[in-house]
mmCIF file of C-alpha atoms in Angstrom:
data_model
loop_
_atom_site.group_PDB
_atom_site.id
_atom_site.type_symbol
_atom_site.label_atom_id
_atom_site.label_comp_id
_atom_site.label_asym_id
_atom_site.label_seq_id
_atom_site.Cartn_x
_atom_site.Cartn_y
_atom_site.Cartn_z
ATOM 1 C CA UNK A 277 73.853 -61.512 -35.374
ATOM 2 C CA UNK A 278 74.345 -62.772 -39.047
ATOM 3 C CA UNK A 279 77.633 -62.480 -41.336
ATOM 4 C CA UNK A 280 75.255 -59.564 -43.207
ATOM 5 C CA UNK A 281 75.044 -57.343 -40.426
ATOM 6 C CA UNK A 282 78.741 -58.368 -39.624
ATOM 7 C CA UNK A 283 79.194 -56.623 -43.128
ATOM 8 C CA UNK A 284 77.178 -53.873 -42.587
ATOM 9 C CA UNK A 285 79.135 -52.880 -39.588
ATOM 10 C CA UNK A 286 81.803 -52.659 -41.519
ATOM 11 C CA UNK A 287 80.323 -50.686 -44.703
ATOM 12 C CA UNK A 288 79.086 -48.186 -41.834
ATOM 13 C CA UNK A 289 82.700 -47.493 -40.574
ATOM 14 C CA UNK A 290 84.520 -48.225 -44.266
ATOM 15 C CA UNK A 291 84.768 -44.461 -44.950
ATOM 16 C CA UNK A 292 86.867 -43.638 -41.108
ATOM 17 C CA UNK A 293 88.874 -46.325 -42.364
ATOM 18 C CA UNK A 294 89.867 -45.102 -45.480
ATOM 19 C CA UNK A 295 90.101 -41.556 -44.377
ATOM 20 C CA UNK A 296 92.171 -43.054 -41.407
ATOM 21 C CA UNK A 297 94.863 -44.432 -44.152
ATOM 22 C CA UNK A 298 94.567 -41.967 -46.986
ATOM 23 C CA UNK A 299 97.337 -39.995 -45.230
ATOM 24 C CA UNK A 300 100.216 -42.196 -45.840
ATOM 25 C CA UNK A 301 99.052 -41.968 -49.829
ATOM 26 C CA UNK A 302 98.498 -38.622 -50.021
ATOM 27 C CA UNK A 303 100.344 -36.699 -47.185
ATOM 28 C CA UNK A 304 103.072 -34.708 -47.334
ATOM 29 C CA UNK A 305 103.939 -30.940 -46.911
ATOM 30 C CA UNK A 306 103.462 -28.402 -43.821
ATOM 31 C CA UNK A 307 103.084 -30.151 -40.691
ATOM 32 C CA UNK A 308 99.580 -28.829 -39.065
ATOM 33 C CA UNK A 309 101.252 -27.995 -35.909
ATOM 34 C CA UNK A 310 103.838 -25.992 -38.024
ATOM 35 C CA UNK A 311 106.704 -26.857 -35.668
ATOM 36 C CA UNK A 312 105.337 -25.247 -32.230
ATOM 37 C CA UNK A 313 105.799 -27.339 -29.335
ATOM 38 C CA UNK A 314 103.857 -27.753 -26.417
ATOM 39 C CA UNK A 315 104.199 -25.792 -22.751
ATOM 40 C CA UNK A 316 106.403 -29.319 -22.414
ATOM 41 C CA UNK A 317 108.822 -28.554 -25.023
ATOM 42 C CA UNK A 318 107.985 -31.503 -27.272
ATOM 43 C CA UNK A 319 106.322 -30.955 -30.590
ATOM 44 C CA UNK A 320 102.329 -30.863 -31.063
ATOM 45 C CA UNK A 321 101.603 -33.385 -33.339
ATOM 46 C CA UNK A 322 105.554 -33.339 -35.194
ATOM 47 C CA UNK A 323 106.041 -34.044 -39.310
ATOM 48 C CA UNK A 324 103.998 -37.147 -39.720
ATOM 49 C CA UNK A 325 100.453 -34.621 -39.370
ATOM 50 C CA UNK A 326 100.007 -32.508 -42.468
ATOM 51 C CA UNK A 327 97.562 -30.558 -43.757
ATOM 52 C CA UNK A 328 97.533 -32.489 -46.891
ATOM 53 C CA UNK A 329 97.255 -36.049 -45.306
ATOM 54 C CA UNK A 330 94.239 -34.852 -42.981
ATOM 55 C CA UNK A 331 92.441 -32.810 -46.304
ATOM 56 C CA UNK A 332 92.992 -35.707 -48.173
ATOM 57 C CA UNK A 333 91.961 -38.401 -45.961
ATOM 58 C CA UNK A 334 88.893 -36.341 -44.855
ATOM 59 C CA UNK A 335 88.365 -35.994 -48.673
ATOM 60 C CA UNK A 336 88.856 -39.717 -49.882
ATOM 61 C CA UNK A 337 86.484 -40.637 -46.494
ATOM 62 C CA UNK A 338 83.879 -38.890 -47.469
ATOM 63 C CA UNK A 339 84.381 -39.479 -51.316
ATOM 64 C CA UNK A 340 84.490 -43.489 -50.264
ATOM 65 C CA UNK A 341 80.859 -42.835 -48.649
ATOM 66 C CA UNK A 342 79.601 -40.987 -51.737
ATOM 67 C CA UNK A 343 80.337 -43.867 -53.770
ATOM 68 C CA UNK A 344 78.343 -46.464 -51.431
ATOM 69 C CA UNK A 345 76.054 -44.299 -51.514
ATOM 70 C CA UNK A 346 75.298 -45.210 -54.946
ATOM 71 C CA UNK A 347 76.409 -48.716 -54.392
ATOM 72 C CA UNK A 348 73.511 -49.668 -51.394
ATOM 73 C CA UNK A 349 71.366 -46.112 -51.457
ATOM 74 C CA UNK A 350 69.009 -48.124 -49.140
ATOM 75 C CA UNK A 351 71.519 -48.684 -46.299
ATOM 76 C CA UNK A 352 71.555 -44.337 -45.682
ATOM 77 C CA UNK A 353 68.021 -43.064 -47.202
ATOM 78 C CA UNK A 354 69.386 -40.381 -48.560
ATOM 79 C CA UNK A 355 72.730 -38.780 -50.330
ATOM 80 C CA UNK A 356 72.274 -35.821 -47.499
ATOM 81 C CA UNK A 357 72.470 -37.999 -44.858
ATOM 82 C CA UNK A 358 75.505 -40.367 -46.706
ATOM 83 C CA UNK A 359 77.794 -37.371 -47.416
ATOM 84 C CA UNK A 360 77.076 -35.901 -43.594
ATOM 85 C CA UNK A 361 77.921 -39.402 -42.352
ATOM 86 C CA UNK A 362 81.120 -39.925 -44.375
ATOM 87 C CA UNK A 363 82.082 -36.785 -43.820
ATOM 88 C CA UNK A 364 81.452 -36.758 -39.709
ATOM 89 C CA UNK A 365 83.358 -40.265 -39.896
ATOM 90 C CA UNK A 366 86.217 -39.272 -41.684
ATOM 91 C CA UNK A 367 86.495 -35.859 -39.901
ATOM 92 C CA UNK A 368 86.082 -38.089 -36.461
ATOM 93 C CA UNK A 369 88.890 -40.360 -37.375
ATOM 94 C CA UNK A 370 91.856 -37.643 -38.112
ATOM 95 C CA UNK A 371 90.999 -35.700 -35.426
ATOM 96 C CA UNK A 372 91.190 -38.854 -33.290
ATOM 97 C CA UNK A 373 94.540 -39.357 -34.684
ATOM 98 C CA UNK A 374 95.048 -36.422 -34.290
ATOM 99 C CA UNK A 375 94.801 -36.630 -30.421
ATOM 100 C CA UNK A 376 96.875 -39.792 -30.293
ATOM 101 C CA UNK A 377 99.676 -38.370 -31.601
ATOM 102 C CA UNK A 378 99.692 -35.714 -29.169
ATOM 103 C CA UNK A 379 99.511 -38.043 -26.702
ATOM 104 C CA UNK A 380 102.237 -40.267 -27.877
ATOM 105 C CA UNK A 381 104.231 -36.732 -28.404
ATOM 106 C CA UNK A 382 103.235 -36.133 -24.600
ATOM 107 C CA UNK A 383 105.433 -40.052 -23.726
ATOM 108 C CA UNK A 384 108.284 -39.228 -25.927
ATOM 109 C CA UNK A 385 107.146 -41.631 -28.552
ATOM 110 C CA UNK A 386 109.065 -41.099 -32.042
ATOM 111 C CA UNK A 387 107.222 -40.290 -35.183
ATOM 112 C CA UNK A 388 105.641 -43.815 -36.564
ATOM 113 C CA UNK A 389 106.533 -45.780 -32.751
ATOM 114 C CA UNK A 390 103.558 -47.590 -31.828
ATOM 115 C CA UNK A 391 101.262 -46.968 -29.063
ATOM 116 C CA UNK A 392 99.110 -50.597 -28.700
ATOM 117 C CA UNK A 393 95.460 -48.740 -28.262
ATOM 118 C CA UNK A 394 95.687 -46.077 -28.771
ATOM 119 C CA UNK A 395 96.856 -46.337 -32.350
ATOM 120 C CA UNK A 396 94.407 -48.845 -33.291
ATOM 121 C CA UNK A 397 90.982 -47.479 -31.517
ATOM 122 C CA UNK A 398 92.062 -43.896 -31.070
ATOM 123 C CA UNK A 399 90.504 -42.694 -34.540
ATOM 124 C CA UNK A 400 87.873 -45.545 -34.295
ATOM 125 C CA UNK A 401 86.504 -43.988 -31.206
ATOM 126 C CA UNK A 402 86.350 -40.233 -32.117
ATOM 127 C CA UNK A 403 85.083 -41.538 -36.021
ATOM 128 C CA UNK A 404 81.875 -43.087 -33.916
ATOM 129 C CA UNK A 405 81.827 -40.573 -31.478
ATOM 130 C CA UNK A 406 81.399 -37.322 -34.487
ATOM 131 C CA UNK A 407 78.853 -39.907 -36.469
ATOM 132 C CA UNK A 408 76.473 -40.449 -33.690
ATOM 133 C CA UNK A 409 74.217 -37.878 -34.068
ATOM 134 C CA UNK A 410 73.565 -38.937 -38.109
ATOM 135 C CA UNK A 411 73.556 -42.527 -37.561
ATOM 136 C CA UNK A 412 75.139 -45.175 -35.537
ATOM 137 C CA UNK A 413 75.514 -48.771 -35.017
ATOM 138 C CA UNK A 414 73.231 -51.328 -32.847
ATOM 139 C CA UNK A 415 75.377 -51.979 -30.008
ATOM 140 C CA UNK A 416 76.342 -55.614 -31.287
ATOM 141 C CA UNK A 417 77.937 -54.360 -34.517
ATOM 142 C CA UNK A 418 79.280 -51.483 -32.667
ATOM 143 C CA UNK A 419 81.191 -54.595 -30.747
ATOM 144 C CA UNK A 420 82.282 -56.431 -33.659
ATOM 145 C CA UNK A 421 83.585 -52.963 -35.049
ATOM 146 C CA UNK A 422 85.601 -52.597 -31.876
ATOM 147 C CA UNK A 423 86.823 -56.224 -31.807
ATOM 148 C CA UNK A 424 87.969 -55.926 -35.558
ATOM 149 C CA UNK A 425 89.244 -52.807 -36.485
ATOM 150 C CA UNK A 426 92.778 -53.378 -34.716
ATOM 151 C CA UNK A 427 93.351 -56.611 -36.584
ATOM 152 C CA UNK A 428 92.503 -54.514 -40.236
ATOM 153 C CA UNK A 429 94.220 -51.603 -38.813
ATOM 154 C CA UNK A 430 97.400 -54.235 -38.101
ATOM 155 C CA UNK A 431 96.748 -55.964 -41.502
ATOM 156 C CA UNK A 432 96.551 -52.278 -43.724
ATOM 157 C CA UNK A 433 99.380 -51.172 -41.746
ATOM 158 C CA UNK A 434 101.278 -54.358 -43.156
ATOM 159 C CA UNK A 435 100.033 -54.114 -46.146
ATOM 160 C CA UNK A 436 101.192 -50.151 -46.350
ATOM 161 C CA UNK A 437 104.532 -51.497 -45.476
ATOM 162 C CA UNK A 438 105.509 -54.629 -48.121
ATOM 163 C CA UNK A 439 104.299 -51.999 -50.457
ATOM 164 C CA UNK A 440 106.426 -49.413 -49.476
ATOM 165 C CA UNK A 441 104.195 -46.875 -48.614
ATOM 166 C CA UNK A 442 105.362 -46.911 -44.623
ATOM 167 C CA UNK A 443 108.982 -47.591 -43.656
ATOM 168 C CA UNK A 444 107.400 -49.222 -40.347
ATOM 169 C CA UNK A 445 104.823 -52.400 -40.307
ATOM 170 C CA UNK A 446 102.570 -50.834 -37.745
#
C-alpha cells in the first residue's frame, strides 16, 4: 500500500473528521438531552452536546464532502453518491460521540475528561459503520484509518486548545 492510497484513506474519512470537530466552533445553546438524566440519575449526554454543535458539524461534514467532490469528482462517481457519503459520515461520527458521552456520563466522567478509546475511535467507528452501505474502505486503509485517527484526533484536540477554542488539550 502506497503513500496515495494512504491519502485516500484519509480524503474518504476527512468529512467525519471535520464534522467530528465542527462542534467546538460552532456549538453552543440547548443541550440535546435538555437536562433529563438517566434511570441512574446522571445526565444523558450533559452541556457539552447541543443541537447546534451536532447541526453544524453534520452540516460542515457534509459541506467538506461537497467540496471534494468538486476537488477529485473521480474518487465518488457521482455528487449523489458524495453528498450521501459525507452526509452518512458526518451523521455516523456525532452520533458516535454521541454514545461516548453517554457512556463516559454512565462512569462519572466530567464534561471534557478524557476517556482513552473511546474518545478517539468512538465517532470513527459509528462514521464507518453509517458509510458502509455507500462506500467503504479496502481493509488496509480501513487499518491505517484506525491506526491514525487518534494521533490527528490528539493533534486537533491540541491544536483546538493553544488556540483557545477548548479549555482542555484533549
Amino acid at each position: 500500500m502506497g503513500l496515495s492510497s494512504l491519502l485516500w484513506a484519509i480524503w474518504y474519512i476527512l468529512p467525519a473528521y471535520v464534522a467530528n470537530g465542527s462542534p467546538v466552533l460552532v456549538g453552543g445553546g440547548r443541550p440535546i438531552d435538555g437536562g433529563r438524566t438517566w434511570r441512574d440519575g446522571k445526565r444523558l449526554l450533559g452541556d457539552g452536546k447541543t443541537w447546534r454543535g451536532f447541526f453544524g458539524g453534520v452540516l460542515f461534514g457534509t459541506l467538506t464532502g461537497l467540496i471534494q467532490y468538486f476537488l477529485t469528482p473521480g474518487f465518488y462517481g457521482s455528487l449523489k453518491i458524495a453528498l450521501e457519503l459525507a452526509f452518512l459520515l458526518s451523521l455516523g461520527a456525532l452520533l458516535g460521540d454521541l454514545i461516548g458521552s453517554f457512556f463516559k456520563r454512565r462512569a462519572n466522567l466530567p464534561r471534557g475528561a478524557p476517556a482513552i478509546g473511546l474518545d478517539q475511535l468512538g465517532f470513527l467507528l459509528s462514521a464507518l459503520a453509517f458509510a458502509y452501505p455507500v462506500k467503504t474502505l479496502p481493509s488496509g486503509q480501513l487499518l491505517f484509518v484506525l491506526i491514525v485517527t487518534p494521533f490527528i484526533h490528539w493533534g486537533a484536540n491540541y491544536f483546538a486548545y493553544r488556540m483557545g477554542w477548548k479549555s482542555v488539550p484533549w
